[in-house]
XYZ file of C-alpha atoms in Angstrom:
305
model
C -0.137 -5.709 28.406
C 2.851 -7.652 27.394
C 5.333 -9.035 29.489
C 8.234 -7.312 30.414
C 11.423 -9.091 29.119
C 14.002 -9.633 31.565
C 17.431 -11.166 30.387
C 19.249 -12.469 33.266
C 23.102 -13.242 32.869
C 25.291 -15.334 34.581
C 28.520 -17.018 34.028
C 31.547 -14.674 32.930
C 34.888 -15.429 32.968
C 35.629 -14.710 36.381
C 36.473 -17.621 39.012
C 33.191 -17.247 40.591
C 31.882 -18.464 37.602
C 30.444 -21.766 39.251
C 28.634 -19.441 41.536
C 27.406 -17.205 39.335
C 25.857 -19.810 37.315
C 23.965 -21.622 40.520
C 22.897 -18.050 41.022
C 22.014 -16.840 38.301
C 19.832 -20.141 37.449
C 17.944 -19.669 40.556
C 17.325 -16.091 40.019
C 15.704 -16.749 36.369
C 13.353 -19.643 38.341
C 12.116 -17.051 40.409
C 11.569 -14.315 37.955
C 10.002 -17.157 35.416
C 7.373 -17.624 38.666
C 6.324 -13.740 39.022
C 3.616 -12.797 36.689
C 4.406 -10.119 34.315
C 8.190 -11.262 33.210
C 8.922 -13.173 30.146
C 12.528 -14.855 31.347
C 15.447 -15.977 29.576
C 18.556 -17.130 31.154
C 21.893 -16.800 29.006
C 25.369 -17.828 30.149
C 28.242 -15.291 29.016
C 31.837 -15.536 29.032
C 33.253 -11.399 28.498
C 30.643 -9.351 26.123
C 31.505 -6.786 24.099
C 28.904 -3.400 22.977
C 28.464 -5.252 20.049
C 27.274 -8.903 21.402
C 25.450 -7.296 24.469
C 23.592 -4.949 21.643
C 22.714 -8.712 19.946
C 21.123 -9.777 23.221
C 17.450 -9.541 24.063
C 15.559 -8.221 26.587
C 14.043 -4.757 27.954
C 16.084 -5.161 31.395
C 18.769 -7.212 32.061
C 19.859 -8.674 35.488
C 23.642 -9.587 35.836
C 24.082 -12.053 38.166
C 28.039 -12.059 37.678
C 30.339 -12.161 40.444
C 33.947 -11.184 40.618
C 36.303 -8.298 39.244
C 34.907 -8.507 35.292
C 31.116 -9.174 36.272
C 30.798 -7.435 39.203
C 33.825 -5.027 39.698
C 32.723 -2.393 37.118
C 33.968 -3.801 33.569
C 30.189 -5.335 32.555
C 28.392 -2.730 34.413
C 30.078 0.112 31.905
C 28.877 -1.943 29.295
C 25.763 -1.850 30.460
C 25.500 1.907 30.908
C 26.608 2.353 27.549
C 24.023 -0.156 25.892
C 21.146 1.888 27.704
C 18.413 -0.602 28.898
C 17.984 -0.635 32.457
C 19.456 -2.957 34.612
C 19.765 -4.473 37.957
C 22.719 -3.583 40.216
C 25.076 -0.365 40.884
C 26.459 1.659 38.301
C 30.252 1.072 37.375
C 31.823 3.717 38.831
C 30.516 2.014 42.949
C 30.440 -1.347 41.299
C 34.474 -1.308 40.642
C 35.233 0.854 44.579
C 33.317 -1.749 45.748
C 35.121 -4.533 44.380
C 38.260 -3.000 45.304
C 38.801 -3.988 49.020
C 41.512 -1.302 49.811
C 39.332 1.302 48.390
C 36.393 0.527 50.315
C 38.089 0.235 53.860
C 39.651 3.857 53.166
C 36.162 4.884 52.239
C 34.441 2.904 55.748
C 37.446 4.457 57.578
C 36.631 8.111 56.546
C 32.819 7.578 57.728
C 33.784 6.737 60.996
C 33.187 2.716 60.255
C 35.838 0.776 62.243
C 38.107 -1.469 60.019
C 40.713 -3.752 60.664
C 44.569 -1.998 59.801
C 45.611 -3.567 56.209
C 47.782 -2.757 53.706
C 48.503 -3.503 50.167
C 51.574 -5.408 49.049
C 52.562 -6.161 45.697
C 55.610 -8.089 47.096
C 56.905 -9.798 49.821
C 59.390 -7.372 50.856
C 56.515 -4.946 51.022
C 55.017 -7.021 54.583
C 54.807 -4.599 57.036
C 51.895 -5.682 59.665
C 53.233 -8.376 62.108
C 51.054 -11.936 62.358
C 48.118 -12.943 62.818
C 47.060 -11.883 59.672
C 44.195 -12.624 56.565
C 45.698 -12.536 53.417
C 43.425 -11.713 50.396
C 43.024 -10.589 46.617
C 42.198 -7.156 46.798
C 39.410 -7.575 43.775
C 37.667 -10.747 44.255
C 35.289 -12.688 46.406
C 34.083 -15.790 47.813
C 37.064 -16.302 50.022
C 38.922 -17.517 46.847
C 42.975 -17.256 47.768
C 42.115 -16.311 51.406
C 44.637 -17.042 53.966
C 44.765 -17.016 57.827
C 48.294 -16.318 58.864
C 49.346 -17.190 62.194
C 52.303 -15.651 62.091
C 55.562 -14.144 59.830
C 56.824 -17.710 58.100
C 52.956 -18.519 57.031
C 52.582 -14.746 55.920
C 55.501 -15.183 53.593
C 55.085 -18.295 52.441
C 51.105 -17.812 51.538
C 51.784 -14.642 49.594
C 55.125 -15.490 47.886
C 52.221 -18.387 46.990
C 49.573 -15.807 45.835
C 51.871 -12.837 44.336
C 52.672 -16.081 41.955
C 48.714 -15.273 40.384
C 47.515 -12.163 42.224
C 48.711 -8.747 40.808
C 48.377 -7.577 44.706
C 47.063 -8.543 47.985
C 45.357 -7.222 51.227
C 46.721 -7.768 54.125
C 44.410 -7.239 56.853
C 44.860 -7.417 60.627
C 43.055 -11.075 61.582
C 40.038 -10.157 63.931
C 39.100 -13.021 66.363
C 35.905 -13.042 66.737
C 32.001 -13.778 65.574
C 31.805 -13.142 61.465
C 28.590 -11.663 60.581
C 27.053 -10.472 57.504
C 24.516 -7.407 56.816
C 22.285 -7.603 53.360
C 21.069 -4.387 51.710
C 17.940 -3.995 49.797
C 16.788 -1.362 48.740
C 18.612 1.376 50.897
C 17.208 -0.789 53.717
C 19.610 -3.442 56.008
C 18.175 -6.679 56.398
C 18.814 -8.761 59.603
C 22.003 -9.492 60.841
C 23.431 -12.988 60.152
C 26.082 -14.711 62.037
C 27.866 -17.462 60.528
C 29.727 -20.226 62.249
C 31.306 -22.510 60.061
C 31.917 -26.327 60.215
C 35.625 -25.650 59.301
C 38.090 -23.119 60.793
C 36.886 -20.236 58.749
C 34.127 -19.521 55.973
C 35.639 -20.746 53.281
C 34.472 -21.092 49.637
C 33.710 -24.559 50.361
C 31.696 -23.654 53.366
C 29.789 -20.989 51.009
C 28.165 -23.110 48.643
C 29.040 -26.804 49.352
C 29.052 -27.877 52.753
C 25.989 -28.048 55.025
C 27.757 -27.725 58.325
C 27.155 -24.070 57.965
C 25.418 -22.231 60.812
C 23.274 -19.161 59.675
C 21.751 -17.754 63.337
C 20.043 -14.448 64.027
C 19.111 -12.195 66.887
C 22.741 -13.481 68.359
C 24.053 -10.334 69.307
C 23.387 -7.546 71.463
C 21.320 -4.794 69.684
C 23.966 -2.276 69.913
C 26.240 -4.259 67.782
C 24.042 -5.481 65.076
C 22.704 -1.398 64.821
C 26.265 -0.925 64.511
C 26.939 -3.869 61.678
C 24.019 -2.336 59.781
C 24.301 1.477 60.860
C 27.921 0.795 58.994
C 26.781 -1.275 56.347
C 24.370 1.289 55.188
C 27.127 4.387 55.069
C 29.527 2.391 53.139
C 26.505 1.391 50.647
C 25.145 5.001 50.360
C 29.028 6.754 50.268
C 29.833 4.517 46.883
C 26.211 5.066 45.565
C 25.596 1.567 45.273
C 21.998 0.277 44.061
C 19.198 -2.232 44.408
C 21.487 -4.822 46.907
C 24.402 -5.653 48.565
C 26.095 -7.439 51.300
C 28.603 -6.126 53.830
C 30.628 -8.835 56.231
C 32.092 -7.997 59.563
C 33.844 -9.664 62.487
C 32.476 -8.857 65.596
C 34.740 -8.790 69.026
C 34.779 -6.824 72.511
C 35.586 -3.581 70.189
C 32.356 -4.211 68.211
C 32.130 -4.492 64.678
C 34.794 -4.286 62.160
C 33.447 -3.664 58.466
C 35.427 -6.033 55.991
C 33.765 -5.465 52.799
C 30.961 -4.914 50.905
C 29.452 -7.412 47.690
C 27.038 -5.440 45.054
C 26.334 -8.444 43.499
C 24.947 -10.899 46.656
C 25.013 -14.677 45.736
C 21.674 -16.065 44.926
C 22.517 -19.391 45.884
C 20.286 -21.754 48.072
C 23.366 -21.312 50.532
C 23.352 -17.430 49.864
C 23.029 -14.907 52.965
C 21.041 -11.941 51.933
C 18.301 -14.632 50.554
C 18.436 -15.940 54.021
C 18.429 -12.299 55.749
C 15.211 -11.069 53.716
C 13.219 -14.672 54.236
C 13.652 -13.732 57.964
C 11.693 -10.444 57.119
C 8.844 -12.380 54.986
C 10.436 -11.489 51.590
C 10.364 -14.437 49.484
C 13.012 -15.355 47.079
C 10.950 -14.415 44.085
C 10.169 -10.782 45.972
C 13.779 -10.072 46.244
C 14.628 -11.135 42.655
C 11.312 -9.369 41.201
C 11.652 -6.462 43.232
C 15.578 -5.497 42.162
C 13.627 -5.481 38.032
C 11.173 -3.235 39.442
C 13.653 -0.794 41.014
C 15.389 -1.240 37.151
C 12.469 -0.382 35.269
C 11.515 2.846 38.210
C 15.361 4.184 37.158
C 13.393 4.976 33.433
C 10.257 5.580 34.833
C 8.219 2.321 33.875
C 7.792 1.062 37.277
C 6.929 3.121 40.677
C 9.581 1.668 42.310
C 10.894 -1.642 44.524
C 8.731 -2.793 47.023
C 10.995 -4.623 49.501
């Protein structure tokens, strides 16, 4: 039987590029190390129909992150070329990505989520200090703020509004930040993360190794909560294959933040982490997420996760 080509891509021009690559490179290791797969690895700015229809491959595995790679623009191309491939569909891939979106969407299943709103300018601040500041379509803490108070608030997005169409602002939750990883239709263990630095920061993500990753921290009723949540928000936007969903955790419980269809695959990377605490190894996640691909057209009987 011959292998079954699997293109993965990483890069894109989003500014999780950096990340996308280290994940995506690890990814393509892992799926070169599975029998069965004949692996290439190609870095992509933006494709179009035409260059994606130039690239090779029976099922392709976008490790993008970000609004372009992630948020629904490559995923429609995708759809359109026809060949199966790993991740959600557009349509959840881009409610996903937008932050707003997904917190009215948590909110209307009952999930608790901190009060935000969306400002396009300054004048629009309406939700008194402390508060996080944050691009409402993007990821890895990149342009995140903690705002202490009204001054900081204005100065950091008078800042951001200088490169950000619009922002969240979110009420700041003081508490224990935990993430829940999806595979599969199926939460993983719950991760809490306690950070070297004040807050988990991009740097904390993927460079630092001061980084705290701890389970079985919480009582049971919260972390059935973090993943009881994670798993409506992840089945309400039809999302596929795997995801991540972050919360902060205080004497109310859990408060959903947002959900990531596109994980990072980094050696620092959570849901990694979350399914090596189940006995799912690295190359079971990545070569189970192709199978669940290939199932979608019939060639496969489905994930095993």
């Amino acid at each position: 039987m011959n292998p079954v080509r699997v293109t993965v891509l990483m890069g894109g021009p989003d500014a999780e590029r950096e990340v996308s690559i280290c994940s995506g490179t690890r990814v393509a290791d892992a799926l070169g190390r599975c029998p069965g797969f004949a692996v290439q690895a190609l870095r992509i700015d933006k494709l179009t129909s035409h260059s994606l229809a130039r690239v090779e491959g029976d099922v392709i595995f976008p490790v993008l992150h970000g609004p372009w790679g992630e948020g629904g623009p490559l995923q429609e191309l995708l759809e359109h070329d026809g060949r199966p491939f790993v991740g959600s569909r557009s349509a959840g891939a881009a409610m996903a990505m937008d932050k707003a979106a997904t917190k009215s969407v948590a909110g209307s299943l009952g999930v608790q989520t901190p009060a935000a709103q969306v400002i396009r300018s300054v004048d629009d601040l309406a939700i008194a200090g402390p508060v996080v500041l944050k691009p409402i379509d993007d990821g890895s803490s990149v342009d995140l703020r903690i705002c202490r108070d009204r001054a900081a608030t204005e100065a950091a997005a008078a800042e951001l509004l200088g490169r950000r169409r619009a922002l969240l602002v979110e009420r700041y939750i003081h508490g224990r930040e935990i993430t829940v990883g999806i595979l599969h239709g199926r939460a993983l263990p719950v991760i809490e993360i306690v950070p070297g630095v004040e807050f988990y920061d991009y740097e904390a993500k993927y460079r630092r190794n001061d980084t705290q990753y701890l389970f079985d921290t919480l009582p049971a009723v919260v972390a059935e909560q973090a993943q009881q949540g994670a798993l409506a928000v992840f089945g309400a936007l039809a999302l596929r294959d795997l995801a991540r969903a972050d919360f902060m955790v205080d004497s109310a419980g859990a408060w959903f933040l947002e959900i990531n269809t596109m994980p990072g695959m980094t050696d620092h990377s959570l849901l990694p982490k979350a399914a090596a605490r189940m006995g799912l190894s690295f190359e079971r996640v990545c070569s189970g997420a192709v199978e669940a691909a290939l199932a979608r057209i019939g060639l496969r009987s489905g994930a095993a996760a």
